[in-house]
Amino acid sequence: MDQLDVSGSFDVHEYRHGLKLLKDDRGTMTLSNRKGFACPACGNEFETLFISEKRTSTFGDPGSPFCLVRTDDQLLVLTH
C-alpha cells in the first residue's frame, strides 16, 4: 500500500490517479481514496482526505477516527 508523501508539502496531483475529487472550494479540497493509499500519520488506509490552505477551518462530526498531518503550507485531515 503506497503512503502519501507529505515531506515538505503535499502535491495532490501526484496522487490524482487514486484520489477522486469530491469538493473543491477556494483554499480547501475534499477527496475520496479510491486506490487505498496509506495515511501518512498512522499507516492505515484512509477513506477521505481534506486539504486546507486556509488559516482556520471548521469541521462537523466526521463519524469515524481521523488523523491530522501538517505540511509546510497545508493541513491534511484524513478520516478512517
PDB file of N, CA and C in Angstrom:
ATOM      1  N   MET A   1       0.855  -1.173   0.000  1.00  0.00           N
ATOM      2  CA  MET A   1       0.000   0.000   0.000  1.00  0.00           C
ATOM      3  C   MET A   1       0.902   1.237   0.000  1.00  0.00           C
ATOM      4  N   ASP A   2       0.729   2.091  -0.985  1.00  0.00           N
ATOM      5  CA  ASP A   2       1.503   3.323  -1.072  1.00  0.00           C
ATOM      6  C   ASP A   2       1.043   4.311  -0.013  1.00  0.00           C
ATOM      7  N   GLN A   3       1.996   5.011   0.581  1.00  0.00           N
ATOM      8  CA  GLN A   3       1.693   6.028   1.588  1.00  0.00           C
ATOM      9  C   GLN A   3       1.876   7.401   0.963  1.00  0.00           C
ATOM     10  N   LEU A   4       1.022   8.350   1.323  1.00  0.00           N
ATOM     11  CA  LEU A   4       1.141   9.700   0.802  1.00  0.00           C
ATOM     12  C   LEU A   4       2.443  10.322   1.297  1.00  0.00           C
ATOM     13  N   ASP A   5       3.167  10.979   0.407  1.00  0.00           N
ATOM     14  CA  ASP A   5       4.403  11.664   0.766  1.00  0.00           C
ATOM     15  C   ASP A   5       4.065  13.095   1.166  1.00  0.00           C
ATOM     16  N   VAL A   6       4.291  13.418   2.416  1.00  0.00           N
ATOM     17  CA  VAL A   6       3.975  14.756   2.921  1.00  0.00           C
ATOM     18  C   VAL A   6       5.233  15.493   3.375  1.00  0.00           C
ATOM     19  N   SER A   7       6.389  15.041   2.934  1.00  0.00           N
ATOM     20  CA  SER A   7       7.635  15.718   3.309  1.00  0.00           C
ATOM     21  C   SER A   7       7.696  17.070   2.599  1.00  0.00           C
ATOM     22  N   GLY A   8       7.835  18.109   3.364  1.00  0.00           N
ATOM     23  CA  GLY A   8       7.847  19.466   2.811  1.00  0.00           C
ATOM     24  C   GLY A   8       6.449  19.962   2.541  1.00  0.00           C
ATOM     25  N   SER A   9       5.868  19.558   1.421  1.00  0.00           N
ATOM     26  CA  SER A   9       4.486  19.913   1.093  1.00  0.00           C
ATOM     27  C   SER A   9       3.849  18.723   0.389  1.00  0.00           C
ATOM     28  N   PHE A  10       2.548  18.760   0.254  1.00  0.00           N
ATOM     29  CA  PHE A  10       1.812  17.670  -0.374  1.00  0.00           C
ATOM     30  C   PHE A  10       1.289  18.138  -1.720  1.00  0.00           C
ATOM     31  N   ASP A  11       1.596  17.379  -2.785  1.00  0.00           N
ATOM     32  CA  ASP A  11       1.123  17.700  -4.131  1.00  0.00           C
ATOM     33  C   ASP A  11       0.039  16.698  -4.514  1.00  0.00           C
ATOM     34  N   VAL A  12      -1.208  17.119  -4.463  1.00  0.00           N
ATOM     35  CA  VAL A  12      -2.344  16.238  -4.744  1.00  0.00           C
ATOM     36  C   VAL A  12      -2.278  15.686  -6.168  1.00  0.00           C
ATOM     37  N   HIS A  13      -1.649  16.416  -7.087  1.00  0.00           N
ATOM     38  CA  HIS A  13      -1.596  15.981  -8.485  1.00  0.00           C
ATOM     39  C   HIS A  13      -0.743  14.722  -8.674  1.00  0.00           C
ATOM     40  N   GLU A  14       0.175  14.462  -7.770  1.00  0.00           N
ATOM     41  CA  GLU A  14       0.977  13.238  -7.836  1.00  0.00           C
ATOM     42  C   GLU A  14       0.128  11.997  -7.536  1.00  0.00           C
ATOM     43  N   TYR A  15      -1.011  12.175  -6.885  1.00  0.00           N
ATOM     44  CA  TYR A  15      -1.870  11.066  -6.467  1.00  0.00           C
ATOM     45  C   TYR A  15      -3.236  11.080  -7.143  1.00  0.00           C
ATOM     46  N   ARG A  16      -3.429  11.920  -8.139  1.00  0.00           N
ATOM     47  CA  ARG A  16      -4.750  12.072  -8.753  1.00  0.00           C
ATOM     48  C   ARG A  16      -5.272  10.781  -9.369  1.00  0.00           C
ATOM     49  N   HIS A  17      -4.390   9.849  -9.723  1.00  0.00           N
ATOM     50  CA  HIS A  17      -4.819   8.572 -10.299  1.00  0.00           C
ATOM     51  C   HIS A  17      -5.566   7.710  -9.279  1.00  0.00           C
ATOM     52  N   GLY A  18      -5.374   7.966  -7.993  1.00  0.00           N
ATOM     53  CA  GLY A  18      -6.028   7.155  -6.975  1.00  0.00           C
ATOM     54  C   GLY A  18      -6.958   7.913  -6.060  1.00  0.00           C
ATOM     55  N   LEU A  19      -7.096   9.217  -6.284  1.00  0.00           N
ATOM     56  CA  LEU A  19      -7.991  10.045  -5.479  1.00  0.00           C
ATOM     57  C   LEU A  19      -9.096  10.609  -6.355  1.00  0.00           C
ATOM     58  N   LYS A  20     -10.305  10.633  -5.838  1.00  0.00           N
ATOM     59  CA  LYS A  20     -11.441  11.198  -6.578  1.00  0.00           C
ATOM     60  C   LYS A  20     -11.854  12.505  -5.911  1.00  0.00           C
ATOM     61  N   LEU A  21     -11.905  13.573  -6.679  1.00  0.00           N
ATOM     62  CA  LEU A  21     -12.294  14.875  -6.161  1.00  0.00           C
ATOM     63  C   LEU A  21     -13.775  14.875  -5.811  1.00  0.00           C
ATOM     64  N   LEU A  22     -14.094  15.215  -4.572  1.00  0.00           N
ATOM     65  CA  LEU A  22     -15.481  15.310  -4.127  1.00  0.00           C
ATOM     66  C   LEU A  22     -15.947  16.755  -4.038  1.00  0.00           C
ATOM     67  N   LYS A  23     -15.023  17.646  -3.608  1.00  0.00           N
ATOM     68  CA  LYS A  23     -15.398  19.046  -3.435  1.00  0.00           C
ATOM     69  C   LYS A  23     -14.137  19.901  -3.526  1.00  0.00           C
ATOM     70  N   ASP A  24     -14.249  21.042  -4.202  1.00  0.00           N
ATOM     71  CA  ASP A  24     -13.125  21.960  -4.350  1.00  0.00           C
ATOM     72  C   ASP A  24     -13.630  23.375  -4.165  1.00  0.00           C
ATOM     73  N   ASP A  25     -13.264  23.970  -3.049  1.00  0.00           N
ATOM     74  CA  ASP A  25     -13.623  25.354  -2.757  1.00  0.00           C
ATOM     75  C   ASP A  25     -12.338  26.172  -2.721  1.00  0.00           C
ATOM     76  N   ARG A  26     -12.461  27.446  -2.624  1.00  0.00           N
ATOM     77  CA  ARG A  26     -11.296  28.308  -2.534  1.00  0.00           C
ATOM     78  C   ARG A  26     -10.503  27.976  -1.270  1.00  0.00           C
ATOM     79  N   GLY A  27      -9.329  27.379  -1.450  1.00  0.00           N
ATOM     80  CA  GLY A  27      -8.452  27.087  -0.328  1.00  0.00           C
ATOM     81  C   GLY A  27      -8.654  25.738   0.332  1.00  0.00           C
ATOM     82  N   THR A  28      -9.698  24.983  -0.061  1.00  0.00           N
ATOM     83  CA  THR A  28      -9.923  23.651   0.508  1.00  0.00           C
ATOM     84  C   THR A  28     -10.307  22.666  -0.582  1.00  0.00           C
ATOM     85  N   MET A  29     -10.042  21.387  -0.299  1.00  0.00           N
ATOM     86  CA  MET A  29     -10.351  20.331  -1.251  1.00  0.00           C
ATOM     87  C   MET A  29     -10.687  19.071  -0.455  1.00  0.00           C
ATOM     88  N   THR A  30     -11.695  18.315  -0.895  1.00  0.00           N
ATOM     89  CA  THR A  30     -12.045  17.037  -0.286  1.00  0.00           C
ATOM     90  C   THR A  30     -11.964  15.960  -1.354  1.00  0.00           C
ATOM     91  N   LEU A  31     -11.270  14.856  -1.018  1.00  0.00           N
ATOM     92  CA  LEU A  31     -11.051  13.779  -1.981  1.00  0.00           C
ATOM     93  C   LEU A  31     -11.346  12.432  -1.351  1.00  0.00           C
ATOM     94  N   SER A  32     -11.758  11.495  -2.176  1.00  0.00           N
ATOM     95  CA  SER A  32     -12.012  10.121  -1.763  1.00  0.00           C
ATOM     96  C   SER A  32     -10.799   9.273  -2.156  1.00  0.00           C
ATOM     97  N   ASN A  33     -10.442   8.332  -1.308  1.00  0.00           N
ATOM     98  CA  ASN A  33      -9.286   7.469  -1.535  1.00  0.00           C
ATOM     99  C   ASN A  33      -9.727   6.217  -2.290  1.00  0.00           C
ATOM    100  N   ARG A  34      -9.656   6.246  -3.624  1.00  0.00           N
ATOM    101  CA  ARG A  34     -10.106   5.117  -4.444  1.00  0.00           C
ATOM    102  C   ARG A  34      -9.072   4.003  -4.534  1.00  0.00           C
ATOM    103  N   LYS A  35      -7.799   4.332  -4.423  1.00  0.00           N
ATOM    104  CA  LYS A  35      -6.738   3.350  -4.624  1.00  0.00           C
ATOM    105  C   LYS A  35      -6.315   2.655  -3.335  1.00  0.00           C
ATOM    106  N   GLY A  36      -6.680   3.176  -2.192  1.00  0.00           N
ATOM    107  CA  GLY A  36      -6.288   2.562  -0.929  1.00  0.00           C
ATOM    108  C   GLY A  36      -4.947   3.034  -0.418  1.00  0.00           C
ATOM    109  N   PHE A  37      -4.641   4.310  -0.620  1.00  0.00           N
ATOM    110  CA  PHE A  37      -3.401   4.872  -0.093  1.00  0.00           C
ATOM    111  C   PHE A  37      -3.385   4.775   1.426  1.00  0.00           C
ATOM    112  N   ALA A  38      -2.174   4.710   1.978  1.00  0.00           N
ATOM    113  CA  ALA A  38      -1.995   4.664   3.425  1.00  0.00           C
ATOM    114  C   ALA A  38      -1.886   6.078   3.988  1.00  0.00           C
ATOM    115  N   CYS A  39      -2.400   6.258   5.178  1.00  0.00           N
ATOM    116  CA  CYS A  39      -2.347   7.531   5.898  1.00  0.00           C
ATOM    117  C   CYS A  39      -0.898   7.811   6.313  1.00  0.00           C
ATOM    118  N   PRO A  40      -0.397   9.024   6.072  1.00  0.00           N
ATOM    119  CA  PRO A  40       0.975   9.339   6.466  1.00  0.00           C
ATOM    120  C   PRO A  40       1.155   9.463   7.978  1.00  0.00           C
ATOM    121  N   ALA A  41       0.074   9.564   8.734  1.00  0.00           N
ATOM    122  CA  ALA A  41       0.170   9.685  10.193  1.00  0.00           C
ATOM    123  C   ALA A  41       0.182   8.320  10.875  1.00  0.00           C
ATOM    124  N   CYS A  42      -0.745   7.432  10.513  1.00  0.00           N
ATOM    125  CA  CYS A  42      -0.874   6.155  11.221  1.00  0.00           C
ATOM    126  C   CYS A  42      -0.531   4.940  10.374  1.00  0.00           C
ATOM    127  N   GLY A  43      -0.450   5.096   9.048  1.00  0.00           N
ATOM    128  CA  GLY A  43      -0.105   3.984   8.171  1.00  0.00           C
ATOM    129  C   GLY A  43      -1.275   3.142   7.712  1.00  0.00           C
ATOM    130  N   ASN A  44      -2.464   3.380   8.250  1.00  0.00           N
ATOM    131  CA  ASN A  44      -3.653   2.631   7.835  1.00  0.00           C
ATOM    132  C   ASN A  44      -4.305   3.293   6.621  1.00  0.00           C
ATOM    133  N   GLU A  45      -5.084   2.517   5.900  1.00  0.00           N
ATOM    134  CA  GLU A  45      -5.828   3.057   4.764  1.00  0.00           C
ATOM    135  C   GLU A  45      -6.841   4.082   5.274  1.00  0.00           C
ATOM    136  N   PHE A  46      -6.989   5.191   4.547  1.00  0.00           N
ATOM    137  CA  PHE A  46      -7.970   6.210   4.919  1.00  0.00           C
ATOM    138  C   PHE A  46      -9.089   6.249   3.892  1.00  0.00           C
ATOM    139  N   GLU A  47     -10.233   6.850   4.272  1.00  0.00           N
ATOM    140  CA  GLU A  47     -11.389   6.948   3.375  1.00  0.00           C
ATOM    141  C   GLU A  47     -11.420   8.266   2.622  1.00  0.00           C
ATOM    142  N   THR A  48     -11.323   9.372   3.357  1.00  0.00           N
ATOM    143  CA  THR A  48     -11.379  10.687   2.718  1.00  0.00           C
ATOM    144  C   THR A  48     -10.215  11.548   3.194  1.00  0.00           C
ATOM    145  N   LEU A  49      -9.872  12.495   2.343  1.00  0.00           N
ATOM    146  CA  LEU A  49      -8.775  13.422   2.610  1.00  0.00           C
ATOM    147  C   LEU A  49      -9.298  14.833   2.425  1.00  0.00           C
ATOM    148  N   PHE A  50      -9.135  15.653   3.452  1.00  0.00           N
ATOM    149  CA  PHE A  50      -9.498  17.065   3.395  1.00  0.00           C
ATOM    150  C   PHE A  50      -8.196  17.851   3.445  1.00  0.00           C
ATOM    151  N   ILE A  51      -8.004  18.751   2.480  1.00  0.00           N
ATOM    152  CA  ILE A  51      -6.799  19.571   2.412  1.00  0.00           C
ATOM    153  C   ILE A  51      -7.210  21.025   2.542  1.00  0.00           C
ATOM    154  N   SER A  52      -6.549  21.752   3.446  1.00  0.00           N
ATOM    155  CA  SER A  52      -6.859  23.162   3.630  1.00  0.00           C
ATOM    156  C   SER A  52      -5.587  23.997   3.603  1.00  0.00           C
ATOM    157  N   GLU A  53      -5.640  25.076   2.852  1.00  0.00           N
ATOM    158  CA  GLU A  53      -4.573  26.068   2.860  1.00  0.00           C
ATOM    159  C   GLU A  53      -5.004  27.294   3.657  1.00  0.00           C
ATOM    160  N   LYS A  54      -6.216  27.234   4.197  1.00  0.00           N
ATOM    161  CA  LYS A  54      -6.749  28.336   4.987  1.00  0.00           C
ATOM    162  C   LYS A  54      -6.114  28.349   6.381  1.00  0.00           C
ATOM    163  N   ARG A  55      -6.141  29.480   6.998  1.00  0.00           N
ATOM    164  CA  ARG A  55      -5.616  29.618   8.355  1.00  0.00           C
ATOM    165  C   ARG A  55      -6.523  28.927   9.366  1.00  0.00           C
ATOM    166  N   THR A  56      -7.851  28.944   9.121  1.00  0.00           N
ATOM    167  CA  THR A  56      -8.807  28.306  10.022  1.00  0.00           C
ATOM    168  C   THR A  56      -9.796  27.474   9.215  1.00  0.00           C
ATOM    169  N   SER A  57     -10.284  26.414   9.826  1.00  0.00           N
ATOM    170  CA  SER A  57     -11.326  25.578   9.229  1.00  0.00           C
ATOM    171  C   SER A  57     -12.201  25.039  10.344  1.00  0.00           C
ATOM    172  N   THR A  58     -13.462  24.799  10.039  1.00  0.00           N
ATOM    173  CA  THR A  58     -14.404  24.234  10.992  1.00  0.00           C
ATOM    174  C   THR A  58     -14.881  22.898  10.457  1.00  0.00           C
ATOM    175  N   PHE A  59     -14.962  21.906  11.350  1.00  0.00           N
ATOM    176  CA  PHE A  59     -15.372  20.572  10.953  1.00  0.00           C
ATOM    177  C   PHE A  59     -16.574  20.142  11.765  1.00  0.00           C
ATOM    178  N   GLY A  60     -17.443  19.387  11.146  1.00  0.00           N
ATOM    179  CA  GLY A  60     -18.538  18.750  11.861  1.00  0.00           C
ATOM    180  C   GLY A  60     -18.039  17.445  12.450  1.00  0.00           C
ATOM    181  N   ASP A  61     -18.920  16.587  12.842  1.00  0.00           N
ATOM    182  CA  ASP A  61     -18.576  15.286  13.394  1.00  0.00           C
ATOM    183  C   ASP A  61     -18.259  14.343  12.234  1.00  0.00           C
ATOM    184  N   PRO A  62     -16.993  13.900  12.089  1.00  0.00           N
ATOM    185  CA  PRO A  62     -16.672  13.028  10.961  1.00  0.00           C
ATOM    186  C   PRO A  62     -17.273  11.629  11.103  1.00  0.00           C
ATOM    187  N   GLY A  63     -17.695  11.247  12.294  1.00  0.00           N
ATOM    188  CA  GLY A  63     -18.338   9.955  12.476  1.00  0.00           C
ATOM    189  C   GLY A  63     -17.377   8.782  12.499  1.00  0.00           C
ATOM    190  N   SER A  64     -16.074   9.049  12.430  1.00  0.00           N
ATOM    191  CA  SER A  64     -15.071   7.988  12.453  1.00  0.00           C
ATOM    192  C   SER A  64     -13.748   8.580  12.936  1.00  0.00           C
ATOM    193  N   PRO A  65     -12.778   7.729  13.267  1.00  0.00           N
ATOM    194  CA  PRO A  65     -11.471   8.251  13.672  1.00  0.00           C
ATOM    195  C   PRO A  65     -10.839   9.071  12.550  1.00  0.00           C
ATOM    196  N   PHE A  66      -9.963  10.019  12.925  1.00  0.00           N
ATOM    197  CA  PHE A  66      -9.283  10.822  11.919  1.00  0.00           C
ATOM    198  C   PHE A  66      -7.865  11.140  12.366  1.00  0.00           C
ATOM    199  N   CYS A  67      -7.017  11.463  11.406  1.00  0.00           N
ATOM    200  CA  CYS A  67      -5.631  11.853  11.656  1.00  0.00           C
ATOM    201  C   CYS A  67      -5.410  13.247  11.085  1.00  0.00           C
ATOM    202  N   LEU A  68      -4.497  13.985  11.692  1.00  0.00           N
ATOM    203  CA  LEU A  68      -4.107  15.310  11.213  1.00  0.00           C
ATOM    204  C   LEU A  68      -2.644  15.268  10.796  1.00  0.00           C
ATOM    205  N   VAL A  69      -2.341  15.887   9.666  1.00  0.00           N
ATOM    206  CA  VAL A  69      -0.970  15.993   9.192  1.00  0.00           C
ATOM    207  C   VAL A  69      -0.748  17.427   8.759  1.00  0.00           C
ATOM    208  N   ARG A  70       0.342  18.035   9.222  1.00  0.00           N
ATOM    209  CA  ARG A  70       0.667  19.406   8.855  1.00  0.00           C
ATOM    210  C   ARG A  70       1.874  19.397   7.922  1.00  0.00           C
ATOM    211  N   THR A  71       1.744  20.013   6.745  1.00  0.00           N
ATOM    212  CA  THR A  71       2.872  20.195   5.844  1.00  0.00           C
ATOM    213  C   THR A  71       3.334  21.640   5.993  1.00  0.00           C
ATOM    214  N   ASP A  72       4.258  22.052   5.142  1.00  0.00           N
ATOM    215  CA  ASP A  72       4.759  23.422   5.223  1.00  0.00           C
ATOM    216  C   ASP A  72       3.656  24.468   5.037  1.00  0.00           C
ATOM    217  N   ASP A  73       2.670  24.162   4.176  1.00  0.00           N
ATOM    218  CA  ASP A  73       1.651  25.168   3.861  1.00  0.00           C
ATOM    219  C   ASP A  73       0.224  24.637   3.853  1.00  0.00           C
ATOM    220  N   GLN A  74       0.017  23.412   4.346  1.00  0.00           N
ATOM    221  CA  GLN A  74      -1.324  22.823   4.322  1.00  0.00           C
ATOM    222  C   GLN A  74      -1.608  22.053   5.613  1.00  0.00           C
ATOM    223  N   LEU A  75      -2.893  21.889   5.888  1.00  0.00           N
ATOM    224  CA  LEU A  75      -3.357  20.985   6.926  1.00  0.00           C
ATOM    225  C   LEU A  75      -4.143  19.887   6.226  1.00  0.00           C
ATOM    226  N   LEU A  76      -3.791  18.630   6.507  1.00  0.00           N
ATOM    227  CA  LEU A  76      -4.486  17.477   5.931  1.00  0.00           C
ATOM    228  C   LEU A  76      -5.247  16.771   7.041  1.00  0.00           C
ATOM    229  N   VAL A  77      -6.521  16.494   6.798  1.00  0.00           N
ATOM    230  CA  VAL A  77      -7.348  15.738   7.715  1.00  0.00           C
ATOM    231  C   VAL A  77      -7.756  14.462   6.972  1.00  0.00           C
ATOM    232  N   LEU A  78      -7.396  13.319   7.550  1.00  0.00           N
ATOM    233  CA  LEU A  78      -7.675  12.029   6.919  1.00  0.00           C
ATOM    234  C   LEU A  78      -8.635  11.254   7.802  1.00  0.00           C
ATOM    235  N   THR A  79      -9.809  10.907   7.264  1.00  0.00           N
ATOM    236  CA  THR A  79     -10.785  10.143   8.038  1.00  0.00           C
ATOM    237  C   THR A  79     -10.669   8.671   7.693  1.00  0.00           C
ATOM    238  N   HIS A  80     -10.908   7.840   8.696  1.00  0.00           N
ATOM    239  CA  HIS A  80     -10.763   6.369   8.535  1.00  0.00           C
ATOM    240  C   HIS A  80     -12.090   5.683   8.669  1.00  0.00           C
TER     241      HIS A  80
END
